[in-house]
Amino acid sequence: MSAATAGALRRWRAAIGDAHVVTDATALAAAETTTYRTAQRILALLRPADVAQVSACVRIASATGVPVYPVSTGRNWGYGSRVPPRDGCAVLDLSRLDRILDYDEELCCVTVQPGVTQERLHRFLREQGGRLWMDGTGSTPHAGPLGNTMERGFGLTAYGDHVGRACAYEVVLADGEILHTGYRGWPGSRSARVDRWSPGPQLDGLFTQSNFGVVTAITIPLMPAPELTQTAMFDIAGDAQLATAIDAMRALQLDGTVRSAPWFGNHYRVIGVVMRFPWHRTAPPLRPELAAAIAAENGLAPWTGYAALYGSAAQVAASRRRLLAAMRGTVRRIEVFDDTTLAAAPISARRNVQVAIHRAYTGGLLNAAQRAYWRKRDPAPADADPDRDRVGFIFVNTSLPFRGDDVVRAQRVAAEVILDHGFEPSFSCHSIRERVLQGLSTFAWDRDVPGDDERALAAHDEVARRFISNGWYPFRLGLHSLHLRDHAEPVQRRTVAAIKAALDPAGILAPGRYA
Ligand SMILES: Cc1cc2nc3c(=O)[nH]c(=O)nc-3n(C[C@H](O)[C@H](O)[C@H](O)COP(=O)(O)OP(=O)(O)OC[C@H]3O[C@@H](n4cnc5c(N)ncnc54)[C@H](O)[C@@H]3O)c2cc1C
């Protein structure tokens, strides 16, 4: 261990207490593990208790040149979890900063620290009477809204674009200073929590998908619970119907009929919600014909789409009429359901799928991580933790124009490559901004099967390469895909590097992450 590293550890211990500088081999090995193969080694886990301690940790990193890698709740599953891009970082684990700092029922917003989980926020909102919804993210109740926003993650309600709505960041800079963005940085501003557009350059954007600062609080707008939510489910027969359905849905988004995030997924994606790999029927990979047959046996179509309608009963009825008129004829079947009809429906795989999506559309607490256990032979535990359980799972994501033709072509590219590599090509896309679809190609494997880790990374790289050659670039990078940022034009990369050099001259914040 170098003198600088030993000095940093000694000073961190003095700043936040021995017990919160963790160096035991088991804890480090856990933090070095994600849902695919990695080789990076971690120096320590730092667990500060408050913003002052975060600032102290960062100052020490700057003074000694020993880097830190901030994580909030640390469940960045499918994208690298807590593993830093470079060896020798101390993971700055912010989970002890777990306070809800402020709640405004009138203006419908909440200010949270990094350690506040979805579960905690959901419970808190229910305790306040449930009039306001959070927008839930699909992975696990133990992930958090702040960490998810740092990665520009998404949910499916009308507030699904997390980074588009969050504001008032509190950021610890590399020199330990504390920056407030927007009106939060204008002393006494009465708009601090609701208006990011203070005069001058907009700073929030610098701190997501970057390594320019450590974010220690953000304000999140909450969606007023509508009087009624109805979810429409579309059974889609195949690629031709998928293309027309997506084009029809674009019009419904652009004219405001559908304010939720419309979602479309193939049969692999949808059966993965309600079952594991059918070992009793086939060896991997599950071929498309058998996947379609299994979907049909469970009342599910080759493709499924969803969109939720919000408002008063009269508003929802009017939106429903418009939606049915636009979508009828483009798909095989449309079914509309809500809390009342779901409660009365007999249990079936189809109903279970409907319950899961309706929960996502109504500000519910989601727990989808078990889906990643698709290829594991043992049942997924209730407290699913893919890192711990050697579950293989990876995202190849891509930004697509909201056009049926792009989606159909992209999913075909992904399916061909992923099946060729021996995995099941799950594909979904959703819209959190009216003109764009976020495509998510995923596949799961068992990390205990020799060779699968290597094949999975090769499949990822090949899908990403083919996506890019078609002009479909990623919208979020994981540890496995950080190299894809090199596709940006040199002047864009130089500009980002110049901002990094100005804000973090010693390069001690998450080196190698995005910038
Ligand atoms: C089955 C499954 C379903 C999923 N569904 C969704 C979904 O619906 N929507 C979605 O968006 N994602 C989804 N994910 C991906 C991922 O699990 C979530 O995005 C999750 O919210 C990220 O983990 P986290 O919230 O614990 O964030 P963290 O892991 O804490 O943070 C994510 C990253 O942001 C950076 N970061 C974190 N905190 C800070 C900070 N305070 N300052 C600076 N940088 C920071 C770090 O680089 C960190 O690695 C899914 C994953 C799986 C396996």
Coordinates of C-alpha atoms and ligand atoms in Angstrom, one line a residue:
M1 CA 0.0 0.0 0.0
S2 CA 1.4 3.4 -1.0
A3 CA 2.1 6.1 1.6
A4 CA -0.7 8.3 0.0
T5 CA -3.2 5.4 0.3
A6 CA -2.3 4.7 3.9
G7 CA -2.5 8.4 4.7
A8 CA -5.9 8.7 3.1
L9 CA -7.2 5.7 5.1
R10 CA -5.9 7.2 8.4
R11 CA -7.4 10.6 7.7
W12 CA -10.8 9.1 6.6
R13 CA -10.9 7.1 9.8
A14 CA -10.2 10.2 11.8
A15 CA -12.9 12.1 9.9
I16 CA -15.8 9.6 10.0
G17 CA -14.8 7.0 12.6
D18 CA -13.0 3.7 12.4
A19 CA -16.3 1.7 12.1
H20 CA -17.3 3.5 9.0
V21 CA -14.1 2.9 7.0
V22 CA -14.7 -0.7 6.0
T23 CA -11.7 -2.7 4.7
D24 CA -12.6 -6.3 5.6
A25 CA -12.2 -8.7 2.7
T26 CA -15.8 -10.0 2.6
A27 CA -17.4 -6.6 2.4
L28 CA -14.9 -5.5 -0.3
A29 CA -15.5 -8.7 -2.3
A30 CA -19.3 -8.0 -2.2
A31 CA -18.8 -4.5 -3.4
E32 CA -16.5 -5.7 -6.2
T33 CA -19.3 -8.0 -7.5
T34 CA -21.9 -7.1 -10.1
T35 CA -24.2 -9.1 -12.4
Y36 CA -21.4 -9.8 -14.9
R37 CA -17.7 -10.3 -14.8
T38 CA -15.5 -7.5 -13.6
A39 CA -11.9 -7.3 -12.3
Q40 CA -11.7 -3.9 -10.5
R41 CA -10.5 -3.9 -6.9
I42 CA -11.8 -1.6 -4.2
L43 CA -9.7 0.0 -1.5
A44 CA -12.3 0.6 1.1
L45 CA -16.0 1.5 1.8
L46 CA -16.5 4.9 3.3
R47 CA -19.8 5.4 5.1
P48 CA -20.2 9.1 6.0
A49 CA -23.1 10.1 8.2
D50 CA -23.9 13.6 6.9
V51 CA -23.0 16.2 4.3
A52 CA -20.1 17.6 6.4
Q53 CA -18.6 14.1 6.6
V54 CA -19.0 13.6 2.8
S55 CA -17.2 16.9 2.3
A56 CA -14.4 15.8 4.6
C57 CA -14.0 12.5 2.8
V58 CA -13.8 14.3 -0.6
R59 CA -11.3 16.9 0.7
I60 CA -9.1 14.1 1.9
A61 CA -9.3 12.4 -1.5
S62 CA -8.3 15.6 -3.2
A63 CA -5.4 16.2 -0.8
T64 CA -4.0 12.7 -1.1
G65 CA -5.0 11.9 -4.7
V66 CA -6.8 8.7 -3.7
P67 CA -10.1 8.6 -5.6
V68 CA -13.6 8.0 -4.3
Y69 CA -16.6 6.5 -6.2
P70 CA -20.0 7.7 -4.8
V71 CA -23.0 5.4 -4.7
S72 CA -26.3 6.1 -3.1
T73 CA -28.3 2.9 -2.5
G74 CA -25.8 1.0 -4.7
R75 CA -28.3 -1.2 -6.6
N76 CA -27.2 -0.2 -10.1
W77 CA -28.0 -3.8 -11.2
G78 CA -27.4 -4.6 -14.9
Y79 CA -25.1 -1.6 -15.1
G80 CA -22.3 -2.4 -12.7
S81 CA -23.7 -2.0 -9.2
R82 CA -21.1 -0.5 -6.9
V83 CA -18.0 -1.5 -8.9
P84 CA -16.0 1.6 -10.0
P85 CA -14.5 1.8 -13.5
R86 CA -10.9 2.0 -12.1
D87 CA -8.9 0.0 -9.5
G88 CA -8.0 1.5 -6.1
C89 CA -11.1 3.7 -5.5
A90 CA -12.8 3.9 -2.1
V91 CA -16.5 3.5 -2.6
L92 CA -18.2 6.5 -1.0
D93 CA -21.4 4.7 0.3
L94 CA -24.0 7.4 1.0
S95 CA -26.7 5.1 2.4
R96 CA -26.4 6.6 5.9
L97 CA -27.6 9.9 4.5
D98 CA -31.1 8.7 4.6
R99 CA -33.3 11.6 5.6
I100 CA -36.4 13.0 3.9
L101 CA -35.4 16.6 4.3
D102 CA -38.6 18.4 3.3
Y103 CA -42.1 17.6 2.1
D104 CA -44.5 20.1 0.6
E105 CA -48.0 18.7 0.0
E106 CA -49.3 21.9 -1.5
L107 CA -46.6 22.1 -4.2
C108 CA -46.3 18.3 -4.4
C109 CA -42.6 17.8 -3.9
V110 CA -40.1 16.1 -1.5
T111 CA -36.4 16.6 -0.9
V112 CA -34.4 13.4 -0.3
Q113 CA -30.9 12.4 0.6
P114 CA -29.1 9.6 -1.3
G115 CA -29.9 6.8 1.2
V116 CA -33.7 7.3 1.0
T117 CA -35.0 4.1 -0.6
Q118 CA -38.1 3.8 -2.7
E119 CA -39.6 1.6 0.0
R120 CA -39.0 4.4 2.6
L121 CA -40.4 7.1 0.4
H122 CA -43.4 5.0 -0.5
R123 CA -44.2 4.3 3.1
F124 CA -43.7 8.0 4.0
L125 CA -46.2 9.1 1.3
R126 CA -48.7 6.6 2.5
E127 CA -48.3 7.9 6.0
Q128 CA -49.1 11.3 4.7
G129 CA -52.4 10.0 3.3
G130 CA -51.4 8.7 -0.1
R131 CA -52.5 11.8 -2.0
L132 CA -49.2 12.1 -3.8
W133 CA -47.4 9.3 -5.8
M134 CA -43.7 8.7 -6.2
D135 CA -42.7 7.3 -9.6
G136 CA -41.4 3.8 -8.9
T137 CA -38.5 2.2 -10.6
G138 CA -38.8 -1.5 -11.5
S139 CA -35.7 -3.0 -9.9
T140 CA -36.1 -3.2 -6.1
P141 CA -37.7 -1.4 -3.2
H142 CA -34.1 -1.0 -1.9
A143 CA -33.0 1.2 -4.8
G144 CA -33.4 4.9 -4.3
P145 CA -34.8 7.9 -6.2
L146 CA -31.6 9.9 -5.9
G147 CA -29.2 7.3 -7.3
N148 CA -31.7 6.4 -10.0
T149 CA -31.9 10.1 -11.0
M150 CA -28.1 10.3 -11.2
E151 CA -28.3 7.6 -13.9
R152 CA -31.3 9.3 -15.5
G153 CA -33.4 6.3 -14.8
F154 CA -37.1 6.0 -15.5
G155 CA -40.5 4.9 -14.3
L156 CA -43.9 4.6 -16.0
T157 CA -46.2 7.2 -14.5
A158 CA -46.6 10.7 -16.0
Y159 CA -43.6 11.6 -13.9
G160 CA -41.4 8.8 -15.3
D161 CA -38.7 11.1 -16.6
H162 CA -36.8 11.4 -13.3
V163 CA -34.0 13.7 -14.4
G164 CA -36.3 15.9 -16.4
R165 CA -38.3 16.8 -13.2
A166 CA -35.8 16.7 -10.3
C167 CA -34.2 20.0 -9.2
A168 CA -32.5 21.9 -6.4
Y169 CA -29.4 19.6 -6.2
E170 CA -27.0 19.9 -3.2
V171 CA -23.6 18.9 -4.5
V172 CA -20.3 18.3 -2.8
L173 CA -17.6 19.4 -5.2
A174 CA -14.1 17.9 -5.4
D175 CA -12.6 20.6 -3.2
G176 CA -15.2 19.9 -0.5
E177 CA -17.3 23.0 -1.2
I178 CA -21.1 22.6 -1.3
L179 CA -22.9 23.9 -4.4
H180 CA -26.7 24.4 -4.7
T181 CA -28.1 24.3 -8.2
G182 CA -31.0 26.5 -9.6
Y183 CA -32.8 28.8 -7.1
R184 CA -31.6 26.6 -4.3
G185 CA -28.4 28.6 -4.7
W186 CA -30.2 32.0 -4.4
P187 CA -30.5 32.7 -0.7
G188 CA -34.1 32.9 0.5
S189 CA -35.6 32.1 -2.9
R190 CA -39.2 31.0 -2.4
S191 CA -39.0 29.0 -5.7
A192 CA -35.9 26.9 -4.7
R193 CA -37.8 23.6 -4.7
V194 CA -40.0 24.1 -7.7
D195 CA -38.0 26.0 -10.3
R196 CA -34.7 24.9 -11.6
W197 CA -34.4 27.8 -14.1
S198 CA -32.6 30.4 -12.1
P199 CA -30.8 33.0 -14.3
G200 CA -27.7 31.8 -16.0
P201 CA -26.4 28.4 -17.2
Q202 CA -28.4 25.4 -15.9
L203 CA -26.1 23.4 -13.7
D204 CA -28.2 20.3 -12.7
G205 CA -27.4 18.6 -15.9
L206 CA -23.7 18.6 -15.1
F207 CA -24.1 16.2 -12.2
T208 CA -26.1 13.3 -13.7
Q209 CA -24.3 10.6 -15.8
S210 CA -21.0 12.4 -14.9
N211 CA -18.3 12.4 -12.3
F212 CA -18.3 16.2 -11.5
G213 CA -19.6 16.1 -8.0
V214 CA -21.2 14.1 -5.2
V215 CA -24.9 14.8 -5.0
T216 CA -26.2 14.8 -1.4
A217 CA -29.8 15.9 -1.9
I218 CA -32.4 16.6 -4.7
T219 CA -36.0 17.7 -4.8
I220 CA -38.4 15.4 -6.6
P221 CA -41.8 16.5 -7.8
L222 CA -44.6 14.1 -6.8
M223 CA -47.6 13.3 -8.9
P224 CA -51.0 14.1 -7.4
A225 CA -52.9 10.8 -7.4
P226 CA -55.7 11.0 -10.0
E227 CA -59.3 10.2 -9.2
L228 CA -59.0 7.2 -11.6
T229 CA -56.3 5.3 -13.4
Q230 CA -57.2 2.8 -16.1
T231 CA -54.6 0.8 -17.9
A232 CA -55.0 -0.4 -21.4
M233 CA -53.3 -3.6 -22.5
F234 CA -52.7 -4.3 -26.2
D235 CA -52.2 -7.9 -27.5
I236 CA -50.0 -7.5 -30.6
A237 CA -49.7 -10.3 -33.1
G238 CA -46.3 -9.7 -34.6
D239 CA -43.9 -7.2 -36.0
A240 CA -46.2 -5.6 -38.5
Q241 CA -48.8 -4.9 -35.8
L242 CA -46.1 -3.7 -33.5
A243 CA -45.0 -1.0 -36.0
T244 CA -48.5 0.3 -36.5
A245 CA -49.4 0.2 -32.8
I246 CA -46.3 2.3 -32.0
D247 CA -47.0 4.8 -34.6
A248 CA -50.6 5.1 -33.4
M249 CA -49.4 5.5 -29.8
R250 CA -47.0 8.3 -30.8
A251 CA -50.0 10.4 -31.9
L252 CA -51.8 9.7 -28.6
Q253 CA -48.7 10.9 -26.7
L254 CA -48.2 14.0 -28.7
D255 CA -51.8 15.1 -28.4
G256 CA -51.8 14.5 -24.6
T257 CA -54.3 11.6 -24.5
V258 CA -51.7 9.4 -22.9
R259 CA -49.6 11.1 -20.2
S260 CA -48.2 7.9 -18.8
A261 CA -45.2 6.2 -20.3
P262 CA -46.5 3.8 -23.0
W263 CA -44.7 0.5 -22.9
F264 CA -44.2 -2.4 -25.4
G265 CA -42.5 -5.7 -24.7
N266 CA -41.9 -9.0 -26.5
H267 CA -43.0 -12.4 -25.2
Y268 CA -39.6 -13.1 -23.6
R269 CA -40.0 -9.9 -21.6
V270 CA -43.6 -10.5 -20.6
I271 CA -43.3 -14.2 -19.6
G272 CA -40.2 -13.4 -17.6
V273 CA -42.5 -11.5 -15.2
V274 CA -44.5 -14.6 -14.3
M275 CA -42.2 -17.6 -14.8
R276 CA -38.6 -18.8 -14.9
F277 CA -36.8 -20.6 -17.7
P278 CA -38.9 -23.7 -18.7
W279 CA -36.1 -26.3 -18.0
H280 CA -38.6 -29.1 -18.3
R281 CA -39.4 -28.3 -21.9
T282 CA -36.1 -27.3 -23.5
A283 CA -32.4 -26.6 -23.0
P284 CA -31.3 -23.0 -23.5
P285 CA -31.8 -21.0 -25.5
L286 CA -35.6 -20.9 -25.5
R287 CA -36.4 -20.5 -29.2
P288 CA -38.9 -17.8 -30.3
E289 CA -41.5 -20.4 -31.5
L290 CA -41.6 -22.1 -28.1
A291 CA -41.5 -18.8 -26.3
A292 CA -44.6 -17.7 -28.4
A293 CA -46.3 -21.0 -27.6
I294 CA -45.7 -20.7 -23.8
A295 CA -46.9 -17.1 -24.0
A296 CA -50.1 -18.2 -25.8
E297 CA -50.7 -21.0 -23.2
N298 CA -50.7 -18.2 -20.6
G299 CA -53.0 -15.9 -22.5
L300 CA -50.2 -13.6 -23.7
A301 CA -49.5 -12.4 -27.2
P302 CA -46.2 -12.3 -29.1
W303 CA -46.0 -8.6 -28.2
T304 CA -47.8 -6.7 -25.4
G305 CA -48.3 -3.0 -25.1
Y306 CA -49.6 -0.8 -22.2
A307 CA -50.6 2.7 -21.6
A308 CA -52.4 4.2 -18.5
L309 CA -55.0 6.9 -18.6
Y310 CA -55.3 9.4 -15.7
G311 CA -57.9 11.8 -14.5
S312 CA -61.5 12.1 -13.3
A313 CA -63.9 9.4 -14.4
A314 CA -65.1 11.7 -17.2
Q315 CA -61.6 12.6 -18.4
V316 CA -60.6 8.9 -18.4
A317 CA -63.7 8.0 -20.3
A318 CA -63.0 10.6 -22.9
S319 CA -59.3 9.5 -23.2
R320 CA -60.3 5.9 -23.4
R321 CA -62.6 6.6 -26.3
R322 CA -59.8 8.4 -28.2
L323 CA -57.4 5.6 -27.4
L324 CA -59.7 2.8 -28.5
A325 CA -60.5 4.7 -31.7
A326 CA -56.8 5.1 -32.5
M327 CA -55.6 1.7 -31.5
R328 CA -58.5 -0.5 -32.6
G329 CA -57.6 -2.3 -35.9
T330 CA -53.9 -1.9 -35.2
V331 CA -53.7 -4.7 -32.6
R332 CA -55.3 -8.1 -32.0
R333 CA -57.1 -7.2 -28.8
I334 CA -57.4 -4.3 -26.3
E335 CA -58.3 -4.9 -22.7
V336 CA -58.8 -2.0 -20.2
F337 CA -58.6 -2.6 -16.5
D338 CA -58.4 -0.7 -13.2
D339 CA -58.2 -1.5 -9.5
T340 CA -61.8 -2.6 -9.4
T341 CA -61.7 -4.9 -12.4
L342 CA -58.4 -6.4 -11.3
A343 CA -59.7 -7.2 -7.9
A344 CA -62.6 -9.1 -9.4
A345 CA -60.6 -11.0 -12.1
P346 CA -59.7 -14.7 -11.5
I347 CA -56.0 -15.4 -10.9
S348 CA -54.1 -16.2 -14.0
A349 CA -50.6 -15.4 -15.5
R350 CA -52.3 -12.7 -17.7
R351 CA -53.8 -11.1 -14.6
N352 CA -50.5 -11.2 -12.7
V353 CA -48.9 -9.4 -15.6
Q354 CA -51.7 -6.8 -15.5
V355 CA -51.3 -6.4 -11.7
A356 CA -47.6 -5.7 -12.1
I357 CA -47.9 -3.1 -14.8
H358 CA -50.9 -1.4 -13.1
R359 CA -48.9 -1.0 -9.9
A360 CA -46.1 0.7 -11.9
Y361 CA -48.7 3.1 -13.4
T362 CA -50.2 4.0 -10.0
G363 CA -47.2 5.0 -8.0
G364 CA -46.8 1.5 -6.4
L365 CA -43.7 -0.1 -4.9
L366 CA -42.2 -2.4 -7.5
N367 CA -40.0 -5.5 -7.0
A368 CA -38.9 -6.9 -10.3
A369 CA -35.4 -8.0 -9.5
Q370 CA -36.6 -11.6 -9.4
R371 CA -37.0 -11.4 -13.2
A372 CA -33.2 -11.4 -13.4
Y373 CA -33.2 -15.0 -11.9
W374 CA -34.7 -16.3 -15.1
R375 CA -31.9 -18.9 -15.7
K376 CA -31.3 -19.8 -12.0
R377 CA -32.4 -23.3 -11.1
D378 CA -33.4 -22.4 -7.6
P379 CA -36.4 -20.2 -6.9
A380 CA -35.6 -16.5 -6.6
P381 CA -35.6 -15.4 -2.9
A382 CA -38.0 -12.7 -1.7
D383 CA -35.1 -10.5 -0.9
A384 CA -33.6 -10.8 -4.4
D385 CA -30.1 -9.5 -4.7
P386 CA -28.6 -10.5 -8.1
D387 CA -25.1 -9.5 -7.1
R388 CA -25.1 -11.7 -4.1
D389 CA -26.8 -14.7 -5.8
R390 CA -24.5 -14.9 -8.9
V391 CA -27.3 -13.8 -11.2
G392 CA -26.1 -12.7 -14.7
F393 CA -28.1 -9.7 -16.0
I394 CA -27.2 -7.0 -18.5
F395 CA -28.8 -4.1 -20.3
V396 CA -28.1 -3.0 -23.9
N397 CA -30.1 0.2 -24.0
T398 CA -30.7 2.5 -26.9
S399 CA -32.4 5.7 -27.7
L400 CA -34.9 5.3 -30.6
P401 CA -37.0 7.8 -32.4
F402 CA -40.7 7.1 -31.5
R403 CA -41.3 5.2 -34.8
G404 CA -42.5 1.7 -35.3
D405 CA -40.0 0.9 -38.0
D406 CA -37.0 1.7 -35.8
V407 CA -38.3 -0.4 -33.0
V408 CA -39.1 -3.4 -35.2
R409 CA -35.6 -3.2 -36.8
A410 CA -33.8 -2.7 -33.5
Q411 CA -35.4 -5.6 -31.7
R412 CA -34.7 -7.9 -34.7
V413 CA -31.0 -7.0 -34.5
A414 CA -30.9 -7.7 -30.8
A415 CA -32.8 -10.9 -31.1
E416 CA -30.6 -12.4 -33.7
V417 CA -27.3 -11.6 -31.9
I418 CA -28.6 -12.6 -28.4
L419 CA -30.1 -15.9 -29.6
D420 CA -26.9 -16.7 -31.5
H421 CA -25.0 -16.3 -28.2
G422 CA -27.3 -18.7 -26.5
F423 CA -29.5 -16.3 -24.5
E424 CA -33.1 -15.2 -24.6
P425 CA -33.6 -11.8 -26.2
S426 CA -36.0 -9.9 -23.9
F427 CA -36.9 -6.5 -25.4
S428 CA -39.0 -3.6 -24.3
C429 CA -39.3 0.0 -25.0
H430 CA -41.1 2.9 -23.3
S431 CA -41.5 6.6 -23.8
I432 CA -40.9 9.1 -21.0
R433 CA -40.4 12.0 -23.5
E434 CA -43.0 12.2 -26.3
R435 CA -40.8 11.8 -29.3
V436 CA -38.3 9.2 -28.0
L437 CA -38.5 5.5 -27.1
Q438 CA -36.0 4.1 -24.8
G439 CA -35.2 0.6 -26.0
L440 CA -34.1 -2.0 -23.4
S441 CA -32.6 -5.2 -24.7
T442 CA -31.8 -7.5 -21.7
F443 CA -30.8 -11.0 -21.1
A444 CA -30.1 -13.1 -18.0
W445 CA -27.9 -16.0 -17.3
D446 CA -26.5 -18.1 -14.4
R447 CA -23.0 -16.9 -13.5
D448 CA -22.3 -20.4 -12.2
V449 CA -22.5 -21.8 -15.7
P450 CA -18.9 -21.9 -17.1
G451 CA -18.5 -19.7 -20.2
D452 CA -21.8 -17.8 -19.8
D453 CA -20.1 -14.6 -18.4
E454 CA -17.8 -14.4 -21.4
R455 CA -20.6 -15.1 -23.9
A456 CA -22.8 -12.5 -22.3
L457 CA -20.3 -9.7 -22.6
A458 CA -19.6 -10.7 -26.2
A459 CA -23.3 -10.6 -26.9
H460 CA -23.6 -7.2 -25.3
D461 CA -20.7 -5.8 -27.4
E462 CA -22.1 -7.2 -30.6
V463 CA -25.6 -5.9 -30.1
A464 CA -24.2 -2.4 -29.1
R465 CA -22.0 -2.4 -32.2
R466 CA -24.8 -3.2 -34.5
F467 CA -27.2 -0.7 -32.8
I468 CA -24.6 2.0 -33.3
S469 CA -24.0 1.1 -36.9
N470 CA -27.7 1.8 -37.4
G471 CA -27.6 5.1 -35.6
W472 CA -29.1 3.8 -32.3
Y473 CA -26.8 5.0 -29.5
P474 CA -27.1 4.2 -25.8
F475 CA -28.9 6.6 -23.4
R476 CA -27.2 5.3 -20.3
L477 CA -23.8 3.6 -19.9
G478 CA -22.9 0.8 -17.5
L479 CA -19.5 -0.3 -16.4
H480 CA -19.6 -2.7 -19.4
S481 CA -20.4 0.0 -21.9
L482 CA -18.5 3.1 -20.7
H483 CA -16.2 2.7 -23.8
L484 CA -19.2 3.6 -26.0
R485 CA -18.9 7.3 -25.0
D486 CA -15.9 7.4 -27.4
H487 CA -18.4 7.5 -30.2
A488 CA -19.3 11.1 -29.4
E489 CA -17.6 13.8 -31.5
P490 CA -14.1 14.9 -30.3
V491 CA -15.2 18.4 -29.6
Q492 CA -18.0 17.1 -27.3
R493 CA -15.6 14.9 -25.5
R494 CA -13.0 17.7 -25.2
T495 CA -15.7 20.0 -23.7
V496 CA -16.7 17.4 -21.1
A497 CA -13.0 16.8 -20.3
A498 CA -12.4 20.6 -19.9
I499 CA -15.3 20.9 -17.4
K500 CA -14.0 17.8 -15.5
A501 CA -10.5 19.4 -15.3
A502 CA -11.9 22.6 -14.0
L503 CA -14.2 21.0 -11.3
D504 CA -11.9 18.1 -10.3
P505 CA -8.3 18.9 -11.3
A506 CA -6.9 16.0 -9.3
G507 CA -9.4 13.5 -10.9
I508 CA -10.5 12.0 -7.6
L509 CA -14.2 11.7 -8.2
A510 CA -15.2 8.5 -9.9
P511 CA -12.4 8.4 -12.4
G512 CA -13.4 6.9 -15.7
R513 CA -17.2 7.3 -15.1
Y514 CA -18.7 8.9 -18.2
A515 CA -16.2 11.8 -18.3
Ligands
LIG1 C1 -34.9 -6.4 -13.1 C2 -34.4 -5.0 -13.1 C3 -35.3 -4.0 -13.4 C4 -34.9 -2.7 -13.4 N1 -35.8 -1.7 -13.7 C5 -35.4 -0.4 -13.8 C6 -36.4 0.6 -14.1 O1 -37.6 0.4 -14.2 N2 -35.9 1.9 -14.2 C7 -34.6 2.2 -14.1 O2 -34.2 3.4 -14.2 N3 -33.7 1.2 -13.8 C8 -34.0 0.0 -13.6 N4 -33.1 -1.0 -13.3 C9 -31.7 -0.6 -13.2 C10 -31.2 -0.3 -11.8 O3 -31.5 -1.3 -10.9 C11 -32.0 1.0 -11.3 O4 -31.7 2.1 -12.1 C12 -31.6 1.4 -9.8 O5 -32.4 2.4 -9.4 C13 -30.1 1.9 -9.7 O6 -29.6 1.7 -8.4 P1 -29.7 2.7 -7.2 O7 -31.0 3.4 -7.3 O8 -29.3 1.9 -6.0 O9 -28.6 3.8 -7.6 P2 -27.0 3.7 -7.2 O10 -26.4 2.4 -7.5 O11 -26.8 4.3 -5.8 O12 -26.5 4.8 -8.2 C14 -26.4 4.6 -9.6 C15 -25.0 5.2 -10.1 O13 -25.1 6.6 -10.0 C16 -23.9 7.2 -9.5 N5 -24.3 7.9 -8.3 C17 -25.1 7.4 -7.3 N6 -25.3 8.2 -6.3 C18 -24.5 9.3 -6.6 C19 -24.4 10.6 -6.0 N7 -25.0 10.8 -4.8 N8 -23.6 11.5 -6.5 C20 -23.0 11.2 -7.7 N9 -23.1 10.1 -8.4 C21 -23.9 9.1 -7.9 C22 -22.9 6.1 -9.3 O14 -22.1 5.9 -10.4 C23 -23.8 4.9 -9.2 O15 -23.2 3.7 -9.6 C24 -33.5 -2.3 -13.2 C25 -32.6 -3.4 -12.9 C26 -33.0 -4.7 -12.9 C27 -32.0 -5.8 -12.6

